Short mmCIF file of C-alpha atoms and ligand atoms in Angstrom, two decimals:
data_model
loop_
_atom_site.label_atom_id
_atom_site.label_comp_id
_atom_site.label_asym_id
_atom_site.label_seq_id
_atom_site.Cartn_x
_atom_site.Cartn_y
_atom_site.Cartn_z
CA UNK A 1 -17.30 15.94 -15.52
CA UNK A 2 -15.65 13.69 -18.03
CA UNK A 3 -17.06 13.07 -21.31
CA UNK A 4 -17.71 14.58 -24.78
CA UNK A 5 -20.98 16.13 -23.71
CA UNK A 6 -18.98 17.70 -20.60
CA UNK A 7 -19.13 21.39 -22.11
CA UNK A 8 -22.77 20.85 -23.82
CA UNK A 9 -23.80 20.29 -19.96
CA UNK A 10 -21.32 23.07 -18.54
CA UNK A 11 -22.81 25.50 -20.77
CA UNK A 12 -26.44 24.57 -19.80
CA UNK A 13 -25.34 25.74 -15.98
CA UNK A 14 -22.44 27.91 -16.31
CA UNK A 15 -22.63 31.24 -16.77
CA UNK A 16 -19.04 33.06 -17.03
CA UNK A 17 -18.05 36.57 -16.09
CA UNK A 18 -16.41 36.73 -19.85
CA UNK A 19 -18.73 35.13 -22.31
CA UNK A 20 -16.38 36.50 -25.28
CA UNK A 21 -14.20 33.75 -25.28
CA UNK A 22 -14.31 30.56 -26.18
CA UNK A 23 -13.33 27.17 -23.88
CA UNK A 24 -10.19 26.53 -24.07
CA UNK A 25 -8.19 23.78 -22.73
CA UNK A 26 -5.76 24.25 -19.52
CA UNK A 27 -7.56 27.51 -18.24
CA UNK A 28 -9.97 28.33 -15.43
CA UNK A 29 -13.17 30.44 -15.67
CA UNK A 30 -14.56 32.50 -13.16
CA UNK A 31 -18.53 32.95 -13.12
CA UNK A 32 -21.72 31.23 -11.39
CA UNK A 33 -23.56 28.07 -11.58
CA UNK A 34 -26.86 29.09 -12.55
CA UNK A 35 -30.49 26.95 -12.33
CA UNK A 36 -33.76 29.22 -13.91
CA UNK A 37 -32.03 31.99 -14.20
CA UNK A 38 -30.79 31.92 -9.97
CA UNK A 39 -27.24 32.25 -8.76
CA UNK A 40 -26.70 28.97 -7.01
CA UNK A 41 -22.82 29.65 -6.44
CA UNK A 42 -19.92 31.82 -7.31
CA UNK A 43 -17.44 29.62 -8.92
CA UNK A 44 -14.09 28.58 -10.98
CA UNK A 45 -14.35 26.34 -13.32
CA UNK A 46 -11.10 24.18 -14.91
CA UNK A 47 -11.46 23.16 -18.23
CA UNK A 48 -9.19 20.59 -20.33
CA UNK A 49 -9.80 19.47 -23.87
CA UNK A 50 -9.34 16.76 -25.08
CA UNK A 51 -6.72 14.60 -25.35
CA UNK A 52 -4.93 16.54 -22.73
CA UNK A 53 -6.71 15.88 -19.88
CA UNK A 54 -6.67 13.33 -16.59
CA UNK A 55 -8.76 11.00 -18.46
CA UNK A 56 -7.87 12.25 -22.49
CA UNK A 57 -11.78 12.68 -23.10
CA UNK A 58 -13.10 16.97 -22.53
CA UNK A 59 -13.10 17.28 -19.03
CA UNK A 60 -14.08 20.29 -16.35
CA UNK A 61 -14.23 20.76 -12.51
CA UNK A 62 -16.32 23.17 -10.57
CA UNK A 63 -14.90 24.72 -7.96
CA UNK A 64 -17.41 25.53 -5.21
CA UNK A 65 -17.60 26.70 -1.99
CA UNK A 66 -17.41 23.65 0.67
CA UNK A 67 -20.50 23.32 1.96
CA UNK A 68 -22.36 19.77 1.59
CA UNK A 69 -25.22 21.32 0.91
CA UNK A 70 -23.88 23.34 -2.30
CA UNK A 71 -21.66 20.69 -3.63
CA UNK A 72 -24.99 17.91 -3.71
CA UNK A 73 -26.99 21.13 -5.46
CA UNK A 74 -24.52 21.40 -8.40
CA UNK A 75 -24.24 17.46 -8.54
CA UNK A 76 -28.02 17.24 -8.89
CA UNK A 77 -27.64 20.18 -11.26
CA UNK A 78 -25.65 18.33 -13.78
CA UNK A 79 -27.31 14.70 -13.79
CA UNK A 80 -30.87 17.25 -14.19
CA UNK A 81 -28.34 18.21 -17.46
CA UNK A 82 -27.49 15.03 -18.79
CA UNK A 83 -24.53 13.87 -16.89
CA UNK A 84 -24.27 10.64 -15.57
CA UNK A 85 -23.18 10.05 -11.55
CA UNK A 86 -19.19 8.21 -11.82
CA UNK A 87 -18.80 4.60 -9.91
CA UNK A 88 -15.86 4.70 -7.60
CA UNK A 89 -12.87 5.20 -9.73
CA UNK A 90 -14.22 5.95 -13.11
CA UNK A 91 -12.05 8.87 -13.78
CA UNK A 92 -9.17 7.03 -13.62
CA UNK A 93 -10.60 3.91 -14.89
CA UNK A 94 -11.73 6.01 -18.07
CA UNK A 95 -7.71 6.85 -18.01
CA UNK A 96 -6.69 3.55 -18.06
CA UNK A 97 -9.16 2.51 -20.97
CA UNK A 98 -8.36 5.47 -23.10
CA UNK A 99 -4.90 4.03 -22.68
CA UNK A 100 -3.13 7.64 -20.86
CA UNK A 101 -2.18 5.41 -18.02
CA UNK A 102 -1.39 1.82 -17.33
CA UNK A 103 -3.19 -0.53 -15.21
CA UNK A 104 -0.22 -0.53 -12.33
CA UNK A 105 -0.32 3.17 -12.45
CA UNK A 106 -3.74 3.32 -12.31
CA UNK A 107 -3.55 1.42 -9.43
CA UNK A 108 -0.91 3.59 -7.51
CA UNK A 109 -3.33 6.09 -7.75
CA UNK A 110 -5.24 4.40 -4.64
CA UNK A 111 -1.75 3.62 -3.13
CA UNK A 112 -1.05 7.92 -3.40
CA UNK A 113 -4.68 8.44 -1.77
CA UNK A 114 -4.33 5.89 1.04
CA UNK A 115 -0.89 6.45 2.11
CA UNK A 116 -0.20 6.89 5.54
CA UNK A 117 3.82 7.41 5.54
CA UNK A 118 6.44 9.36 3.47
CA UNK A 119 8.04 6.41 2.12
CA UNK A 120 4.83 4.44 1.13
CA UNK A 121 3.57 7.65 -0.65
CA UNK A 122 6.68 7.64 -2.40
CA UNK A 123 6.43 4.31 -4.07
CA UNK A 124 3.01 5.40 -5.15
CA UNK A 125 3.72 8.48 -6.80
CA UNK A 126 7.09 6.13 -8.30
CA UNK A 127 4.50 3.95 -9.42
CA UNK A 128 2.12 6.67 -10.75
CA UNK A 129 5.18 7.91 -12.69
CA UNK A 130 5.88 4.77 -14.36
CA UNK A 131 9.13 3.56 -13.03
CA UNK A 132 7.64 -0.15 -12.31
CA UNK A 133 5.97 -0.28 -15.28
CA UNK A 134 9.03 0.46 -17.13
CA UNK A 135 10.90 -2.47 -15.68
CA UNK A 136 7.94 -4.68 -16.11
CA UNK A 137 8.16 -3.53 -19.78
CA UNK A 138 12.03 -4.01 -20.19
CA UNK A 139 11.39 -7.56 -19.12
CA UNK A 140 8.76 -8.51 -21.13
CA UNK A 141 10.90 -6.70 -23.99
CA UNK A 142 13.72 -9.50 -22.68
CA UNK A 143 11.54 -12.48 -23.37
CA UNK A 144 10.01 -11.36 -26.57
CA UNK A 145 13.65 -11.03 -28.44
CA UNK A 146 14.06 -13.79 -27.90
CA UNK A 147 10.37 -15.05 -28.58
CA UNK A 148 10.83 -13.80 -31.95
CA UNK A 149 13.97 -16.49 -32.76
CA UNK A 150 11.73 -19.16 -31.09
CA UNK A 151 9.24 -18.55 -34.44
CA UNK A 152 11.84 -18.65 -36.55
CA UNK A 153 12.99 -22.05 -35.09
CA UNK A 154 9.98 -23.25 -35.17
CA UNK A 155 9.11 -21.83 -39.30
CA UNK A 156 12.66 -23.20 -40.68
CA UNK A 157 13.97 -26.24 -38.96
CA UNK A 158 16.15 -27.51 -41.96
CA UNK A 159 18.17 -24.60 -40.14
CA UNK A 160 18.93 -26.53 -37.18
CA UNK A 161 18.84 -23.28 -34.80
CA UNK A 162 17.34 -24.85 -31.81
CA UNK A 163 21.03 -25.52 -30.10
CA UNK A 164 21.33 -21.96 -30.46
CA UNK A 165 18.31 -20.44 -29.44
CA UNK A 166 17.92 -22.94 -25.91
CA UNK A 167 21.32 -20.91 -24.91
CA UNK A 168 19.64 -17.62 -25.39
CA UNK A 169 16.63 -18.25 -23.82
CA UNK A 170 18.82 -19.72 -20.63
CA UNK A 171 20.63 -16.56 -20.88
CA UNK A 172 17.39 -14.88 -21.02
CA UNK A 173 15.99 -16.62 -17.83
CA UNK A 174 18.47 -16.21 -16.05
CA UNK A 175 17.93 -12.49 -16.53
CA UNK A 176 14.00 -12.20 -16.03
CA UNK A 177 14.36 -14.31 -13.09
CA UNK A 178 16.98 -11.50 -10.95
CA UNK A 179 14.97 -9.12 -11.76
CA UNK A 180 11.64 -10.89 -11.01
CA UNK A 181 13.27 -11.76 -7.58
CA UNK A 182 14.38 -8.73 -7.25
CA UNK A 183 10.97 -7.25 -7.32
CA UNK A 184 9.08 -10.35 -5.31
CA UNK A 185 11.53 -10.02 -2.28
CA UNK A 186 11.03 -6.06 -2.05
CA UNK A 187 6.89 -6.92 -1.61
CA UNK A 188 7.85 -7.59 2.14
CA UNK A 189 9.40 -3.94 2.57
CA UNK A 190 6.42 -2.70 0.58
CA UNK A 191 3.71 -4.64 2.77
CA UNK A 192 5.35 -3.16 6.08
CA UNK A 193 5.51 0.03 4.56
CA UNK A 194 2.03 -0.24 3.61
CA UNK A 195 0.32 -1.81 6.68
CA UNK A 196 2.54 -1.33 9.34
CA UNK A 197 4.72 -3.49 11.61
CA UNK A 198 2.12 -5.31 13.76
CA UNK A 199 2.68 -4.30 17.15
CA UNK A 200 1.50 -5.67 20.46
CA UNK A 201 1.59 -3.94 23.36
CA UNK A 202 1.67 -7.16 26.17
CA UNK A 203 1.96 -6.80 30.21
CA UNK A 204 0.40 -6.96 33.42
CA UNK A 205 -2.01 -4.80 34.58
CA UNK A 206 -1.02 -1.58 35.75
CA UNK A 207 2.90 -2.49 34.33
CA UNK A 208 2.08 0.86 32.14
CA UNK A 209 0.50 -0.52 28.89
CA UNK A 210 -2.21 2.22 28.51
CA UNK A 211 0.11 4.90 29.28
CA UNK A 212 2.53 3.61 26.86
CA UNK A 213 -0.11 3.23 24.58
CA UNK A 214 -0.95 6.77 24.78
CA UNK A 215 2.54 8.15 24.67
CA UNK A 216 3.10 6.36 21.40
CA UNK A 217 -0.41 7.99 20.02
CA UNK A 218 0.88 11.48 21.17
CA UNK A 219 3.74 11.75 19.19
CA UNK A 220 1.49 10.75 16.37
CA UNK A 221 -1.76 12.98 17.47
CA UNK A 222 -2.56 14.05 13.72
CA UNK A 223 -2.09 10.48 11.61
CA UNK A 224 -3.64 8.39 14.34
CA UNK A 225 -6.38 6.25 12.51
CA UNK A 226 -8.94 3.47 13.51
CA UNK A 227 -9.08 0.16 11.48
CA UNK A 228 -11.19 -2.12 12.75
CA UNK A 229 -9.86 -5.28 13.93
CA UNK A 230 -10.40 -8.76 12.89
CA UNK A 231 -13.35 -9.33 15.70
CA UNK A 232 -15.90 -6.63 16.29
CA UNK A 233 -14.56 -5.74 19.61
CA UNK A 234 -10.97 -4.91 18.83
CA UNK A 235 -9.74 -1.75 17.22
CA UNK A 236 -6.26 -1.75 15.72
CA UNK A 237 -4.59 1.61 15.48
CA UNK A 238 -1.91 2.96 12.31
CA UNK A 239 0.65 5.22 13.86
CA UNK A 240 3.68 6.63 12.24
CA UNK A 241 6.47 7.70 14.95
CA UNK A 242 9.66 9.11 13.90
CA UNK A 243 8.70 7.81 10.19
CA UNK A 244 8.49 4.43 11.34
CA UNK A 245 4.71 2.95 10.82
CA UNK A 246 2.90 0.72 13.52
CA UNK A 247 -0.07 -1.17 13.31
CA UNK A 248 -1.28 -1.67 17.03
CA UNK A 249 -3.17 -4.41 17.20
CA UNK A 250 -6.22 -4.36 19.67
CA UNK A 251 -5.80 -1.22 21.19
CA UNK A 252 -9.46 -1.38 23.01
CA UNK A 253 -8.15 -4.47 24.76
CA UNK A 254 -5.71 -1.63 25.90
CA UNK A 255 -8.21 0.83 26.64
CA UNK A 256 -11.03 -1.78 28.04
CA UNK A 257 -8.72 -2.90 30.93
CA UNK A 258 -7.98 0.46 31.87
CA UNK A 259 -11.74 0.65 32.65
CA UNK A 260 -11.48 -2.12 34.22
CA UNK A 261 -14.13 -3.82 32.23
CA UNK A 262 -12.21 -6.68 30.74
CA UNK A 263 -8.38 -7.08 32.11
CA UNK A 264 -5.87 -8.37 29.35
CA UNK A 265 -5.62 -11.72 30.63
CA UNK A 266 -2.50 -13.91 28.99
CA UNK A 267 -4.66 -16.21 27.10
CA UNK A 268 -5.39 -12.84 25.28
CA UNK A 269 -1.61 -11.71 25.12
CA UNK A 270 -1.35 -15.21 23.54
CA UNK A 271 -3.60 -14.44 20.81
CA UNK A 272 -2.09 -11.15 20.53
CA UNK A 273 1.56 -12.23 20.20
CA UNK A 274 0.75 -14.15 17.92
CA UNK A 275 -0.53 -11.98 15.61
CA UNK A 276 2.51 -9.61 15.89
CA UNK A 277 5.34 -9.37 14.00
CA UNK A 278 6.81 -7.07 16.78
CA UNK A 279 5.62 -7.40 20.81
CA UNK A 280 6.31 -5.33 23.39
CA UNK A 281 6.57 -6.91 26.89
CA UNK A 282 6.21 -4.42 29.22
CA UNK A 283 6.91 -4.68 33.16
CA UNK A 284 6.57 -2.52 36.44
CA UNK A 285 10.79 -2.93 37.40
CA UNK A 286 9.58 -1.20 41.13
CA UNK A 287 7.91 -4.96 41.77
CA UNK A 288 9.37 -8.18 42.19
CA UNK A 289 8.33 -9.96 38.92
CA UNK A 290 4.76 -12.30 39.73
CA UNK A 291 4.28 -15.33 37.84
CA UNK A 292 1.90 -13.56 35.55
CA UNK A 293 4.85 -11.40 34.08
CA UNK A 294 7.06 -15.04 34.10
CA UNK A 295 4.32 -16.52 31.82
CA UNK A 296 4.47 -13.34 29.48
CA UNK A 297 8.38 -13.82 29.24
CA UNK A 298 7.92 -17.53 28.42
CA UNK A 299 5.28 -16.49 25.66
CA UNK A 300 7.95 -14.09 24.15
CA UNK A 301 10.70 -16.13 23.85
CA UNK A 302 11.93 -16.87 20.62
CA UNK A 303 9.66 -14.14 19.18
CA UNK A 304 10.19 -10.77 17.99
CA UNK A 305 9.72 -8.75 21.13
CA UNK A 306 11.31 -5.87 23.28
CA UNK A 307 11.23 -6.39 26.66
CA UNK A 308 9.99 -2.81 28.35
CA UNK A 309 11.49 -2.42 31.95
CA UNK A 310 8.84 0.42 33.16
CA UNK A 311 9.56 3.09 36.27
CA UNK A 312 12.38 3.30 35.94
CA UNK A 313 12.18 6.30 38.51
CA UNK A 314 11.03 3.60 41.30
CA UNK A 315 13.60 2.00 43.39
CA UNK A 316 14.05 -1.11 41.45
CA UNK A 317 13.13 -4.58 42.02
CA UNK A 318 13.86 -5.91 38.56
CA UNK A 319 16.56 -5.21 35.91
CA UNK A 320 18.05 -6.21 32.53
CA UNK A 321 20.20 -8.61 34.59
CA UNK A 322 17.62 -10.19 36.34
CA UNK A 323 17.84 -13.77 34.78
CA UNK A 324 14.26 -14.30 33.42
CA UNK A 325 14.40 -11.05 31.64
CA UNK A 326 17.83 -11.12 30.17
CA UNK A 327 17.26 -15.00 29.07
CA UNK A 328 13.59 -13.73 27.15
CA UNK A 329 15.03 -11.11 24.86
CA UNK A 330 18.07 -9.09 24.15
CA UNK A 331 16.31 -5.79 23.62
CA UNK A 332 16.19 -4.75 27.01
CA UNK A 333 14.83 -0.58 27.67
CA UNK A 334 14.85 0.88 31.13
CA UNK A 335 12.01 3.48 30.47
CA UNK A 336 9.70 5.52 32.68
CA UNK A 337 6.78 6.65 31.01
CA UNK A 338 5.95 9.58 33.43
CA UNK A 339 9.22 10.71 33.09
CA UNK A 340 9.59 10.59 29.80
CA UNK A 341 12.88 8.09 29.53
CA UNK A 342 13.48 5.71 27.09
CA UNK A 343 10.65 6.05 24.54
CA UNK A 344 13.66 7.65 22.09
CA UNK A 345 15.49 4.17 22.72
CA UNK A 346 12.55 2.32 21.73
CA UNK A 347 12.06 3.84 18.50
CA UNK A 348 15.39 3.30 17.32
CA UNK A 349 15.75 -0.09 18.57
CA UNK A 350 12.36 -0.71 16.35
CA UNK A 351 13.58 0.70 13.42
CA UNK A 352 17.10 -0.92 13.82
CA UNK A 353 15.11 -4.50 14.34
CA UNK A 354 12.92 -4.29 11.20
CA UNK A 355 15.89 -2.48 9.39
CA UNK A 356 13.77 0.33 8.40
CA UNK A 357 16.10 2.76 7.70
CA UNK A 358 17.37 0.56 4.88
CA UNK A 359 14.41 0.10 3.44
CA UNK A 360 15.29 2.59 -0.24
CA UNK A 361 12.80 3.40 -1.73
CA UNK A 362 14.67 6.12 -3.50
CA UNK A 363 16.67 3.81 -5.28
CA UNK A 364 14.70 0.59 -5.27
CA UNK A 365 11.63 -0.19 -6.90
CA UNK A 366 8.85 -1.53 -4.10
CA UNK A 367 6.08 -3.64 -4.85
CA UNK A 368 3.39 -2.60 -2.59
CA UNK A 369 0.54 -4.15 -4.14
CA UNK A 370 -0.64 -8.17 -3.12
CA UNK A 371 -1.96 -8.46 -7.11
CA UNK A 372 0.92 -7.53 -8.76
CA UNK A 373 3.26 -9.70 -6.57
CA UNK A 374 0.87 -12.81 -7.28
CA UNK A 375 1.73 -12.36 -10.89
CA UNK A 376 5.82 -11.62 -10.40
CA UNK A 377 4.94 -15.10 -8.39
CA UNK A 378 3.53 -16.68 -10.95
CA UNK A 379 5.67 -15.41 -13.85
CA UNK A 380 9.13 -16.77 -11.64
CA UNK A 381 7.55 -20.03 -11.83
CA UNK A 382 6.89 -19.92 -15.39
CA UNK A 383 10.62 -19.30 -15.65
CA UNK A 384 11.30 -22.40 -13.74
CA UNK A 385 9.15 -24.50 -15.65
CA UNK A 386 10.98 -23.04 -18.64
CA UNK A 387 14.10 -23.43 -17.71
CA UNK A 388 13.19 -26.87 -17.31
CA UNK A 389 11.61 -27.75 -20.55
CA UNK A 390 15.06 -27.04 -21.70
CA UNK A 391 16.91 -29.24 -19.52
CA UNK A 392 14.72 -32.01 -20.75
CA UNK A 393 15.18 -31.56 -23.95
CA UNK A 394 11.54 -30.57 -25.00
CA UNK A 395 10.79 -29.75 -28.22
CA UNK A 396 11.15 -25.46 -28.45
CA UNK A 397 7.44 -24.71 -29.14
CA UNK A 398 6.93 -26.26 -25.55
CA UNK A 399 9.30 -23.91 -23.73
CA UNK A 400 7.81 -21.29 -25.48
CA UNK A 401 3.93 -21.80 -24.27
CA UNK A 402 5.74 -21.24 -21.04
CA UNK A 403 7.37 -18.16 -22.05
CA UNK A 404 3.94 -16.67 -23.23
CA UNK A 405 2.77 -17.97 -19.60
CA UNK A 406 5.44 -15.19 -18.22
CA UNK A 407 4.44 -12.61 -20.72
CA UNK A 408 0.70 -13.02 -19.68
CA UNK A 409 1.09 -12.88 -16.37
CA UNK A 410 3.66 -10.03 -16.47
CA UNK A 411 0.93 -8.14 -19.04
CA UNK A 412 -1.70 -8.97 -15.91
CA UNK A 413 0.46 -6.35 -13.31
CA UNK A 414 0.23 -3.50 -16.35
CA UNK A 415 -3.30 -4.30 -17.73
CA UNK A 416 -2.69 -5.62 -21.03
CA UNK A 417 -4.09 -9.12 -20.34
CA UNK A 418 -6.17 -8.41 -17.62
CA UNK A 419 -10.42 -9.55 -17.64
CA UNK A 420 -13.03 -7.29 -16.84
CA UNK A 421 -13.40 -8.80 -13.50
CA UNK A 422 -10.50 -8.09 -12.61
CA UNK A 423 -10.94 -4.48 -13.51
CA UNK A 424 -14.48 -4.08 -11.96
CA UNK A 425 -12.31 -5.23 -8.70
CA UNK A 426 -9.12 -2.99 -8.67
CA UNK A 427 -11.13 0.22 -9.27
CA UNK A 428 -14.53 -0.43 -7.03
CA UNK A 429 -11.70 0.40 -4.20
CA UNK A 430 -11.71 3.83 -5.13
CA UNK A 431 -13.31 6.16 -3.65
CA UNK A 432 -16.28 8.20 -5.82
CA UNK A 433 -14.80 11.07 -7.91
CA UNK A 434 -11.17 9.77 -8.52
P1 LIG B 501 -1.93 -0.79 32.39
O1 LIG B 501 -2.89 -1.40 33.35
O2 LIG B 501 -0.84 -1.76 32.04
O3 LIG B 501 -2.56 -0.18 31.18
O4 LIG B 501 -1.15 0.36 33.19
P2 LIG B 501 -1.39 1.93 33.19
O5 LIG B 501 -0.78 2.55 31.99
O6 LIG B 501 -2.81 2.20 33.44
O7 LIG B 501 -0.51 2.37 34.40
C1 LIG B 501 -0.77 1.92 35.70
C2 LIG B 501 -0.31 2.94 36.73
O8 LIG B 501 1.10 3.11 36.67
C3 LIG B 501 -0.91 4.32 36.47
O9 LIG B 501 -1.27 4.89 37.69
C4 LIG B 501 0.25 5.09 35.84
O10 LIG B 501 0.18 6.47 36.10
C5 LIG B 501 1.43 4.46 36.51
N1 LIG B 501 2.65 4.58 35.69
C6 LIG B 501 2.76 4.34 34.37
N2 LIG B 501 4.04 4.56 33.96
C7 LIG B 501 4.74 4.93 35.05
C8 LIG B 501 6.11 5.29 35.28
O11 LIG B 501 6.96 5.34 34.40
N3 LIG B 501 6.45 5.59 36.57
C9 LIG B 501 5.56 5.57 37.58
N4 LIG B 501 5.99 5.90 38.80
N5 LIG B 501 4.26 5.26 37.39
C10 LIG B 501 3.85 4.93 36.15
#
């Protein structure tokens, strides 16, 4: 519970071992949640006073046991006592309003809960801690200095300044729009850290897709997770092997031609591949190649795509110097699946092709989040349309409307200049209790 009446209501259903003392901020007390006078549960309860809590108003969690059952009793318990239920996000919506956090921490809150890989929870929690905001700030600082000598321009032109001031602010630009850069261009590491290179898994039938397929989820067996596809009938699965994180993309196409219900046929692979930002070709090397597996070589040429030559403990029919494969791709893997060969080379060539082990997030700040890189968008092109008031010649106060464009936009990412709409939006993605 968050709120000023949060211990009125505590009090009404609390009942601690040690009545003697009085609440105090930062400590937990042990005792039971009581309705008429009956022992519902056996509890701790945290308790934070304000300002120094997750939201800054008086604050308390109940610790119960885990049962459903329990935990909806004690809700009901304390909306009987005057509390009111939270929308998704409120806690840390109340945080942002009370002004503890800003708006892009606020947000890396949901990027912390939903992350799926070490690196992407790490820009979260870099987030969370304020390092992006803190550029974000240091720019905006940047263009209000010099803001401030744009007024004075503008208030005392016997002083003939202007000459002056157009220098700095091209100085200025020239600044903000690195660093803006800098930040737009890392949104692509952040999204494929985020979502996952899009994989598809393209062959034959029977070249070894499903069993692929499920060698890839094994090494994975506790992360795997279902998102459902873009059409009701395809399931795309988030796996993270060996750190690097795959989306693949219609994995009950996969699973569906194993049974023989609907075989992957290559106006599918088609759609497939082109979805991907990575494909897999894979191909049974013990067979001379059909011209089913020469149509999937001339659908990956040109694209992203490793070419999978599968058992590899067969005698051999086809090889990496058999002249339709070696003229598709140049990532060429002799693997056998039922042995166990060659997955190992397949990793590494993955993370070598999307350069994943360069992605820094130790060192770099990542933009993650679509919202906040529409405004770093929007904000570089109010430096270009700045920049080119200047070149023009245009009278200062017009440069500066676009300077104030950059400010607003920039004070969108951390919240300052951001409508309620906005806000409704970013935190009904939150999950209820956060
Ligand atoms: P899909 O139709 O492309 O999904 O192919 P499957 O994964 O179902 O594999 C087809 C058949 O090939 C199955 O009987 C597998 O056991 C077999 N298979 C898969 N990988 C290998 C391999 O590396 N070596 C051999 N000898 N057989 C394999």
């Amino acid at each position: 519970m968050s709120g000023q009446d949060t211990f009125k209501i505590l009090e009404k259903i609390f009942k601690p071992k040690n009545k003697t003392t009085e609440i105090q901020g930062y400590t937990i007390k042990y005792g039971h949640i009581v309705e008429n006078e009956q022992i519902i549960d056996e509890v701790l309860v945290s308790n934070f006073k304000a300002p120094k809590s997750y939201t800054t108003e008086d604050m308390c969690e109940i610790q119960t046991h885990g049962g459903q059952f329990i935990v909806k009793k004690i809700l009901e318990l304390c909306l009987k006592n005057g509390a009111e239920l939270a929308d998704p996000g409120e806690f840390t919506k109340r945080a942002f309003l009370n002004g503890r956090i800003d708006l892009l921490q606020a947000e890396s809150v949901i990027d912390i809960i939903q992350a799926k890989t070490d690196k992407e929870l790490k820009t979260g929690i870099q987030a969370l801690e304020g390092r992006l905001s803190k550029k974000i700030h240091q720019i905006k600082q940047k263009i209000m200095d010099v803001m401030i000598n744009i007024e004075v321009d503008i208030d005392y032109p016997e002083y003939d300044l202007e000459e002056v001031t157009n220098q700095e602010i091209q100085n200025m630009l020239r600044l903000v729009y690195s660093d803006l850069n800098r930040l737009e261009k890392s949104f692509d590491d952040g999204k494929l850290l985020k979502e996952g290179i899009k994989t598809a898994i393209i062959g034959k039938p029977n070249a070894g897709k499903s069993s692929l397929l499920n060698a890839i989820l094994q090494e994975d067996r506790a992360i795997v997770t279902e998102i459902a596809g873009t059409t009701r009938d395809t399931i795309e699965e988030f796996v993270t092997v060996k750190g690097i994180p795959l989306q693949l993309i219609d994995t009950a196409g996969i699973r569906e031609a194993k049974d023989e219900v609907e075989r992957i046929g290559i106006e599918k692979s088609k759609k497939m591949a082109q979805e991907a930002d990575l494909i897999i070709a894979i191909f049974d090397s013990s067979k001379e190649l059909t011209n089913e597996d020469k149509e999937i070589l001339e659908l990956i040429k040109g694209k992203t795509a490793i070419i999978v030559l599968n058992k590899t403990d067969l005698e051999q029919k086809i090889t990496a110097n058999t002249e339709e494969i070696s003229n598709s791709s140049e990532y060429i893997i002799n693997m056998s699946i039922l042995g166990e060969k060659g997955l190992e080379e397949l990793y590494n060539t993955i993370k070598n092709l999307f350069s994943f082990e360069k992605i820094n997030v130790d060192n770099n700040l990542t933009i993650t989040n679509v919202r906040h890189k529409n405004f770093i968008h929007k904000a570089l092109e109010g430096c270009e349309k700045a920049k080119e008031a200047i070149e023009n010649k245009m009278p200062l106060d017009i440069t500066a409307i676009y300077l104030r464009e950059i400010l607003e936009n920039l004070g969108n990412i951390t919240g300052e200049s951001v409508t309620d709409d906005i806000l409704d939006e970013i935190f009904s993605k939150f999950c209820l209790g956060k």
